[in-house]
PDB file of C-alpha atoms in Angstrom:
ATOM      1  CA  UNK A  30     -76.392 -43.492 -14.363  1.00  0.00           C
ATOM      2  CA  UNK A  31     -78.734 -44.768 -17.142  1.00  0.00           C
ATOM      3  CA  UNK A  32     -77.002 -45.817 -20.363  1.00  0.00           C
ATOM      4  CA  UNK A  33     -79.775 -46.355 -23.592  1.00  0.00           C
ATOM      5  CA  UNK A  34     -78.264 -47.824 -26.843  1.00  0.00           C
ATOM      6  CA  UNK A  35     -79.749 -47.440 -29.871  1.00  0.00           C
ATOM      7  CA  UNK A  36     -78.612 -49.027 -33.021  1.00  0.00           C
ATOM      8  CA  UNK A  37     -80.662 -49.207 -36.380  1.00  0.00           C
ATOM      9  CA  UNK A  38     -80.321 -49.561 -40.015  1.00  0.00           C
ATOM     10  CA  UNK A  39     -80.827 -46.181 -41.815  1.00  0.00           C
ATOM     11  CA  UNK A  40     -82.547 -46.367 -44.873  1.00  0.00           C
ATOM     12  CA  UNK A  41     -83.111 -42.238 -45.718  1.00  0.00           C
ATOM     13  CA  UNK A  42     -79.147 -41.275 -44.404  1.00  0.00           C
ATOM     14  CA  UNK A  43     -80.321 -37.343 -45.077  1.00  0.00           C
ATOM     15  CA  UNK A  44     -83.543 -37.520 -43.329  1.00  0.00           C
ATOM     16  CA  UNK A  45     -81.891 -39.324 -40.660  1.00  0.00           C
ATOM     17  CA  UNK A  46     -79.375 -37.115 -40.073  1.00  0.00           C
ATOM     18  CA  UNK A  47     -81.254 -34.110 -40.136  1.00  0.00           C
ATOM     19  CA  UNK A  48     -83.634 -35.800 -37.563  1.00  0.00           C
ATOM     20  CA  UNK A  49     -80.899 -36.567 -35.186  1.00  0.00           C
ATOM     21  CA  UNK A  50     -79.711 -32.362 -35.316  1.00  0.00           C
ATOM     22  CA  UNK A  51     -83.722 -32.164 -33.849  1.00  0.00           C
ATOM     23  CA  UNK A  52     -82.320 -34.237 -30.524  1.00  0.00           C
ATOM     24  CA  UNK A  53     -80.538 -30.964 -29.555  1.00  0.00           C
ATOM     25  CA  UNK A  54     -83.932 -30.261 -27.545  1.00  0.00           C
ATOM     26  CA  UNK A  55     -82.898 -33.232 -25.024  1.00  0.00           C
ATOM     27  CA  UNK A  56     -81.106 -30.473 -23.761  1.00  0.00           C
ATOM     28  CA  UNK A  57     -82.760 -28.583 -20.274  1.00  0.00           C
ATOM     29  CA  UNK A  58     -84.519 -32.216 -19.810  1.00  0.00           C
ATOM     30  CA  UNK A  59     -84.011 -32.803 -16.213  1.00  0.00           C
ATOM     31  CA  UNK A  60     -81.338 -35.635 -15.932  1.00  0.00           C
ATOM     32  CA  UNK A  61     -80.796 -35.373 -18.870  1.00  0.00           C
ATOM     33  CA  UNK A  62     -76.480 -36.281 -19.216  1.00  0.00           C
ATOM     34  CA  UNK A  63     -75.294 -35.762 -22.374  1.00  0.00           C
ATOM     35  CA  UNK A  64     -76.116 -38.375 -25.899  1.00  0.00           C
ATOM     36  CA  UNK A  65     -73.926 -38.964 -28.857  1.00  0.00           C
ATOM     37  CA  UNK A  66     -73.185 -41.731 -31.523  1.00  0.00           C
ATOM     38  CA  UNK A  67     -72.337 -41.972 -35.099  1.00  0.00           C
ATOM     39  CA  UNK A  68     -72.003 -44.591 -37.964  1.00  0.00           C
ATOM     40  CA  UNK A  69     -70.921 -47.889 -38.163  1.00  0.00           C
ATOM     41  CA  UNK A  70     -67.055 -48.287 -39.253  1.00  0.00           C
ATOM     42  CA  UNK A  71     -68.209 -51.914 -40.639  1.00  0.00           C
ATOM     43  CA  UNK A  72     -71.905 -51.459 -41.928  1.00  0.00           C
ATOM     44  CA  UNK A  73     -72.167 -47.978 -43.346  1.00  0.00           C
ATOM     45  CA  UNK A  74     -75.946 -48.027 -43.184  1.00  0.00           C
ATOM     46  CA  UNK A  75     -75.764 -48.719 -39.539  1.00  0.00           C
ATOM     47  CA  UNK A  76     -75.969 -46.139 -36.817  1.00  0.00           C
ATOM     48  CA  UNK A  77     -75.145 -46.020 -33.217  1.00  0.00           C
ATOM     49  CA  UNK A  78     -76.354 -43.733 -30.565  1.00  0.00           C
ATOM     50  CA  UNK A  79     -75.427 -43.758 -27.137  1.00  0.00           C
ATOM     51  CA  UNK A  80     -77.786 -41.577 -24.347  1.00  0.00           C
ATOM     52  CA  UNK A  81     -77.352 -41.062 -20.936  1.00  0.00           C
ATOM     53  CA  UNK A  82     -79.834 -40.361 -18.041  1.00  0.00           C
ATOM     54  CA  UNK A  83     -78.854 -39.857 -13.909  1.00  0.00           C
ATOM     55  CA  UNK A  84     -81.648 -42.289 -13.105  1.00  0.00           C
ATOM     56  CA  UNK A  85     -84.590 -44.314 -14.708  1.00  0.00           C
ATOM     57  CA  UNK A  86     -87.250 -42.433 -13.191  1.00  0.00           C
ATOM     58  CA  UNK A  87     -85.761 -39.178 -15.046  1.00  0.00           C
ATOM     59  CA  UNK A  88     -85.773 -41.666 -18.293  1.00  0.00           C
ATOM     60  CA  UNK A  89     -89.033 -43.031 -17.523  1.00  0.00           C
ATOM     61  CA  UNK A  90     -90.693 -39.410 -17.137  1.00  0.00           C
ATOM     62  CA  UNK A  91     -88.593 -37.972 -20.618  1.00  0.00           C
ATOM     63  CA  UNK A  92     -90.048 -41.221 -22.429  1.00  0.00           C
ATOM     64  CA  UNK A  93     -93.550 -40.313 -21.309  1.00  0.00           C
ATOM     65  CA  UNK A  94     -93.247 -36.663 -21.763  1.00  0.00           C
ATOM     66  CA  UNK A  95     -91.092 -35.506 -24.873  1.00  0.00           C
ATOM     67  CA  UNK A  96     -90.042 -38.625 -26.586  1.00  0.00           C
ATOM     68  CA  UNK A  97     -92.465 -38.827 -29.168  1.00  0.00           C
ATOM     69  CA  UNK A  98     -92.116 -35.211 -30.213  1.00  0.00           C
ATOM     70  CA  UNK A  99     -88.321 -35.498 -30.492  1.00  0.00           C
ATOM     71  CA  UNK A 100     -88.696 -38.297 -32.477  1.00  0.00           C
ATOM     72  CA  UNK A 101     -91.220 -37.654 -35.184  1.00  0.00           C
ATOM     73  CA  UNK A 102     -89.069 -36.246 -37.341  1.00  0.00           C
ATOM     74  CA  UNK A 103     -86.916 -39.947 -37.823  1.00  0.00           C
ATOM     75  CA  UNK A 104     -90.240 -41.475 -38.638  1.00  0.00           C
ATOM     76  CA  UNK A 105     -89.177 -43.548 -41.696  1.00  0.00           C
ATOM     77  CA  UNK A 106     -85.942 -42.973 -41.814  1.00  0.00           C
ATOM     78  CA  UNK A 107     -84.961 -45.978 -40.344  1.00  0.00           C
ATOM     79  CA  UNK A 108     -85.360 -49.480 -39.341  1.00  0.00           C
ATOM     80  CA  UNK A 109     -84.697 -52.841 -37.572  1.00  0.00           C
ATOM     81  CA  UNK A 110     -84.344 -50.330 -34.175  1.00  0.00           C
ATOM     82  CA  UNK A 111     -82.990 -52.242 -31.188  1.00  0.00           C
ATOM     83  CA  UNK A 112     -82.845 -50.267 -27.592  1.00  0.00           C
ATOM     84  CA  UNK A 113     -81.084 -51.468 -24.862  1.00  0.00           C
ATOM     85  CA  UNK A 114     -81.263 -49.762 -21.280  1.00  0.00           C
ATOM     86  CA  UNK A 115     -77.752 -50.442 -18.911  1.00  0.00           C
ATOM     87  CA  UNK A 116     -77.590 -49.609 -15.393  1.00  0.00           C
ATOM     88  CA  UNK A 117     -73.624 -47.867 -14.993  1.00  0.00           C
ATOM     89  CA  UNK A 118     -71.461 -50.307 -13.013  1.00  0.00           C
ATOM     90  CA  UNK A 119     -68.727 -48.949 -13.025  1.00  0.00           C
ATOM     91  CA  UNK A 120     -65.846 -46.792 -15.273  1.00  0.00           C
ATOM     92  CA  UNK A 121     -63.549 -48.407 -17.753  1.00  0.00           C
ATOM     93  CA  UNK A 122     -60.137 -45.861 -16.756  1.00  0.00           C
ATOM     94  CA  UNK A 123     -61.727 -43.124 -14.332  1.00  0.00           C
ATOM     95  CA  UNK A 124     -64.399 -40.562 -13.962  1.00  0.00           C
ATOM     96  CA  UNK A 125     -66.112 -41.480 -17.442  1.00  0.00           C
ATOM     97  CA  UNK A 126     -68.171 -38.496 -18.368  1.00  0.00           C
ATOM     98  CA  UNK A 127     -70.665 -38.670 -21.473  1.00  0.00           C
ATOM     99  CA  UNK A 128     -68.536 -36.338 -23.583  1.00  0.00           C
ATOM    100  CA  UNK A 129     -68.158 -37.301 -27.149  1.00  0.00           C
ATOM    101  CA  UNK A 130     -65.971 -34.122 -28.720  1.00  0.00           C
ATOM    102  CA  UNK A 131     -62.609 -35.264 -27.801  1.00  0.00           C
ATOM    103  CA  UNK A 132     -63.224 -39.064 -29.710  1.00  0.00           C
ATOM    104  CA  UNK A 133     -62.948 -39.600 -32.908  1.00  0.00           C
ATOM    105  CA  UNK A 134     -64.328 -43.119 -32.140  1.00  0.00           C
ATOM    106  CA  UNK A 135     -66.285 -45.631 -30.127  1.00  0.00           C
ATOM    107  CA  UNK A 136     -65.979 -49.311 -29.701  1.00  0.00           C
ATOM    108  CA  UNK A 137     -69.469 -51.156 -28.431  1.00  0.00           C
ATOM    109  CA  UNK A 138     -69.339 -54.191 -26.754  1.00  0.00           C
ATOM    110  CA  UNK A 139     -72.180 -56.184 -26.403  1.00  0.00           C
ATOM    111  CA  UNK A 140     -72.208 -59.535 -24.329  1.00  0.00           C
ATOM    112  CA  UNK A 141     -74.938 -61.886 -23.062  1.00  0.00           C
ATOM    113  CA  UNK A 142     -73.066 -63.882 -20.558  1.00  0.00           C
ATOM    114  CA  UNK A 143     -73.699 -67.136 -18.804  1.00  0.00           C
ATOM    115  CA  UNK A 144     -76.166 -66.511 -16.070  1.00  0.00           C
ATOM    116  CA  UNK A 145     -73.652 -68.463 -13.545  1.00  0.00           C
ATOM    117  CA  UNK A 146     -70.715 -66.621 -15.270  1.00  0.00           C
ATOM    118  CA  UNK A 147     -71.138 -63.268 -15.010  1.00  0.00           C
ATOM    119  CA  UNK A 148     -69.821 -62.468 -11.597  1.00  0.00           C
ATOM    120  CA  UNK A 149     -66.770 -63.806 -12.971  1.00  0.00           C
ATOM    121  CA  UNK A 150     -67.020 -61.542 -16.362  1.00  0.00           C
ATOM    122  CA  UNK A 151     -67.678 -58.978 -14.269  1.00  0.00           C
ATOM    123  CA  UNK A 152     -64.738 -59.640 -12.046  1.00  0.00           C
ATOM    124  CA  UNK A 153     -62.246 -60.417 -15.170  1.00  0.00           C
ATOM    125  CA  UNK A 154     -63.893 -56.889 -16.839  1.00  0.00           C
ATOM    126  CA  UNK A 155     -62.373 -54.693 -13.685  1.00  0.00           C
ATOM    127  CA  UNK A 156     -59.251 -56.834 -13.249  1.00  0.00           C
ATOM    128  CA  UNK A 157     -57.764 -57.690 -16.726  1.00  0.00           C
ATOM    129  CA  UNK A 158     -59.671 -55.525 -19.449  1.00  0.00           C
ATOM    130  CA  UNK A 159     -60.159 -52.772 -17.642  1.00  0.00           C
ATOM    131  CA  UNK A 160     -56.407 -52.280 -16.743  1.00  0.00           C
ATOM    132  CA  UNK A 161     -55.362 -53.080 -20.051  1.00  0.00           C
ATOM    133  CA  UNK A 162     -57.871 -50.806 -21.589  1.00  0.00           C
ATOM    134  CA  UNK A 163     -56.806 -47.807 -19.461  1.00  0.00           C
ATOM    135  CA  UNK A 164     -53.075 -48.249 -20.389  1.00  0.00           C
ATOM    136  CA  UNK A 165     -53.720 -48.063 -23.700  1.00  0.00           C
ATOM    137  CA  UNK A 166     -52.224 -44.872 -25.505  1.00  0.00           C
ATOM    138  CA  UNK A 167     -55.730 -43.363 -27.152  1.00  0.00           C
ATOM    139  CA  UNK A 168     -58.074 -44.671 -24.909  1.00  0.00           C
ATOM    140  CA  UNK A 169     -59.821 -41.628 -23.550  1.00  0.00           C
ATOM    141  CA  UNK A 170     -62.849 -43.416 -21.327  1.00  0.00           C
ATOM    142  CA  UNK A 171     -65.204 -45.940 -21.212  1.00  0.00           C
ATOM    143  CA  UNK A 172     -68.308 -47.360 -18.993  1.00  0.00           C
ATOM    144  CA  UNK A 173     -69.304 -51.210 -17.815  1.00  0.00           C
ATOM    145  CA  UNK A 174     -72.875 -51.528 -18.226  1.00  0.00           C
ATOM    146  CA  UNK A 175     -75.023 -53.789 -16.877  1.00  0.00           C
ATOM    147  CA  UNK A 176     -78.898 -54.924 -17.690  1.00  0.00           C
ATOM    148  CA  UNK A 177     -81.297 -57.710 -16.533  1.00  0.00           C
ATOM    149  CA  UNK A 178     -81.028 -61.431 -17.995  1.00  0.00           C
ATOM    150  CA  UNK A 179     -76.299 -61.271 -17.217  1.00  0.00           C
ATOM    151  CA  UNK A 180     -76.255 -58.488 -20.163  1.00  0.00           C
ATOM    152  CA  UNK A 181     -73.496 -56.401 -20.386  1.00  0.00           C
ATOM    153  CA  UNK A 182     -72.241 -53.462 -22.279  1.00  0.00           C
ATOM    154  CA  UNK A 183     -68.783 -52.149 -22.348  1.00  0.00           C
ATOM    155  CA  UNK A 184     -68.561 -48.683 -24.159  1.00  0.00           C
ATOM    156  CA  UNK A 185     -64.945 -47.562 -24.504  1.00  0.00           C
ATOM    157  CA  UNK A 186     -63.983 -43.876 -26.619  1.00  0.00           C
ATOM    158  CA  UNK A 187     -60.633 -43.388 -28.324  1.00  0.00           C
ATOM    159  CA  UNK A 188     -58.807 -40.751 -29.921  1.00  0.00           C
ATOM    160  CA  UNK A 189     -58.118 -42.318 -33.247  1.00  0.00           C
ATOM    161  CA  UNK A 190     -59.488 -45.872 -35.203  1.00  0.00           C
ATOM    162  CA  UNK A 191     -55.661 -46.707 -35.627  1.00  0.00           C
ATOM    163  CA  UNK A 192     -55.446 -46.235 -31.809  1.00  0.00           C
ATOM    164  CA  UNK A 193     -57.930 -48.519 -31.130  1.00  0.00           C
ATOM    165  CA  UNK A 194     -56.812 -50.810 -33.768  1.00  0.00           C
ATOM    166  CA  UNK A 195     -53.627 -51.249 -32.173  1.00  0.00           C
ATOM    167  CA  UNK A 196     -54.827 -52.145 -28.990  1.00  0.00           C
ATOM    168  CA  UNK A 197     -57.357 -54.769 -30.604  1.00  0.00           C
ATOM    169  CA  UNK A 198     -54.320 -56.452 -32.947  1.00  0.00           C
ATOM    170  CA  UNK A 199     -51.554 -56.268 -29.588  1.00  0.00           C
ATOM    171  CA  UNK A 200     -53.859 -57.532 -26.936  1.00  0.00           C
ATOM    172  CA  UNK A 201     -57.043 -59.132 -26.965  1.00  0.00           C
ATOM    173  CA  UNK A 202     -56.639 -62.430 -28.244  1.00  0.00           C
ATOM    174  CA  UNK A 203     -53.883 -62.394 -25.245  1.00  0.00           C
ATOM    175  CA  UNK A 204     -56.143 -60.740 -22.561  1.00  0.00           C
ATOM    176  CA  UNK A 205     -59.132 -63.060 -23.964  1.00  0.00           C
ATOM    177  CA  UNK A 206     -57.424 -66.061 -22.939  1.00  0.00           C
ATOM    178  CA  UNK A 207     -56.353 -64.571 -19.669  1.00  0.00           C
ATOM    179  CA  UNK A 208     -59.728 -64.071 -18.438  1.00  0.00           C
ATOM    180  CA  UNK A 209     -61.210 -66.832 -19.888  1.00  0.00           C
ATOM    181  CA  UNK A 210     -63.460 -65.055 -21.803  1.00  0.00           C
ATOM    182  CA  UNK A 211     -64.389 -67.758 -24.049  1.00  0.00           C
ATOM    183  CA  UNK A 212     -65.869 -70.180 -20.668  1.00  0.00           C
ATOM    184  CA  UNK A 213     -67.894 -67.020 -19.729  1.00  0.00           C
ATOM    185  CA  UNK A 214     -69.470 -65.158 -22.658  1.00  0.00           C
ATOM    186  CA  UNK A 215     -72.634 -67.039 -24.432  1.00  0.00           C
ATOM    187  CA  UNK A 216     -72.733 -64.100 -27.436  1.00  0.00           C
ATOM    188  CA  UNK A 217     -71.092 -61.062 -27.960  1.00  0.00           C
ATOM    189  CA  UNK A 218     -71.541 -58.841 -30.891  1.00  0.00           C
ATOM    190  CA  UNK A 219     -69.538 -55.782 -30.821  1.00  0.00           C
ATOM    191  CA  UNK A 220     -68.877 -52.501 -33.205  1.00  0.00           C
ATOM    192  CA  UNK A 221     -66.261 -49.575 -33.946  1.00  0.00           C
ATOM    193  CA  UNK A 222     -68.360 -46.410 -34.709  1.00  0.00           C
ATOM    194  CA  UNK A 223     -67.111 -43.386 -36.045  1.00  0.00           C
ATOM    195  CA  UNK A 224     -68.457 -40.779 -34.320  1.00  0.00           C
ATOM    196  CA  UNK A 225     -70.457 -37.789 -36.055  1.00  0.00           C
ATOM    197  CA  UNK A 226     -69.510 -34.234 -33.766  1.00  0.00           C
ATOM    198  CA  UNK A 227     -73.455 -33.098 -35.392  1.00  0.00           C
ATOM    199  CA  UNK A 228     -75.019 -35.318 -33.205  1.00  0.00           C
ATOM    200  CA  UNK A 229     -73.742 -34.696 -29.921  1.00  0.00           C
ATOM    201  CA  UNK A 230     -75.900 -33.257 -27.167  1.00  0.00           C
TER     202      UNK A 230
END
């Protein structure tokens, strides 16, 4: 599975939002999974959105098909857009799904990794966070991502901001130590976004 982030700075918030209702006509594109995403918890003029696609090629041929027409009516509306593209490693908990109506929020994890590191992230990820993650009370799924260059994305849903804000205050700084996150991680800018139900797909 393809996962495509998008996150940009919204300048026109109505325009914008009515633009994103338009992306209801990903549906019936073939591979097409499911897309969702929402505003920024931290930066209220910051959006999220999260897309997901069975393959590239089925990406590839959306992007040079339908894109553009989907699009047109966010012209403006935004800027500063950054898109990312992660390949789907493997699930944070099990079976994730790209199903947004049961979260009330999402927590993005974005990491650039030593490039002699990240089998080692990626080992710590599925042995320490991911355990930890899945026993959390709230957690309701989540996806390791990964993309060329030892980038990764972790994408984790929860029922509840105070949920999640448990978990963060309980056990990272503990579980960061424990996998030596600190030797292995070269950036990592993350977010909590509060999802908007409108803009699933």
């Amino acid at each position: 599975m393809l996962v495509k982030w998008i996150r940009c700075t919204v300048v026109d918030r109505r325009g914008f939002e009515r633009g994103q209702r338009k992306w209801a006509g990903l549906l019936g594109e073939p591979g097409f999974r499911g897309q969702g995403g929402g505003w920024s918890r931290g930066r209220p003029d910051v959006a999220h959105i999260f897309a997901f696609w069975e393959s590239r090629a089925f990406y590839d041929s959306f992007m040079a098909r339908s894109h553009d027409r989907l699009a047109a009516s966010q012209v403006g509306t935004f800027k500063d857009a950054q898109v990312k593209l992660f390949d789907h490693r493997f699930d944070v908990k099990t079976g994730f799904e790209p199903r947004f109506a049961d979260a009330d929020v999402a927590r993005v994890a974005h990491c650039r990794v030593h490039e002699d590191r990240a089998e080692h992230f990626a080992l710590m990820q599925e042995k320490v966070w991911n355990p930890a993650m899945a026993g959390s009370p709230g957690m309701l799924r989540g996806l390791f991502g990964e993309a060329p260059g030892s980038e990764f994305l972790v994408l984790s849903m929860w029922q509840s901001a105070a949920e999640h804000g448990k978990y963060r205050v309980e056990r990272v700084e503990r579980l960061g130590l424990r996998a030596r996150t600190a030797a292995d991680v070269a950036a990592l800018n993350g977010d909590v976004v509060q999802l908007e139900p409108s803009w699933t797909v």
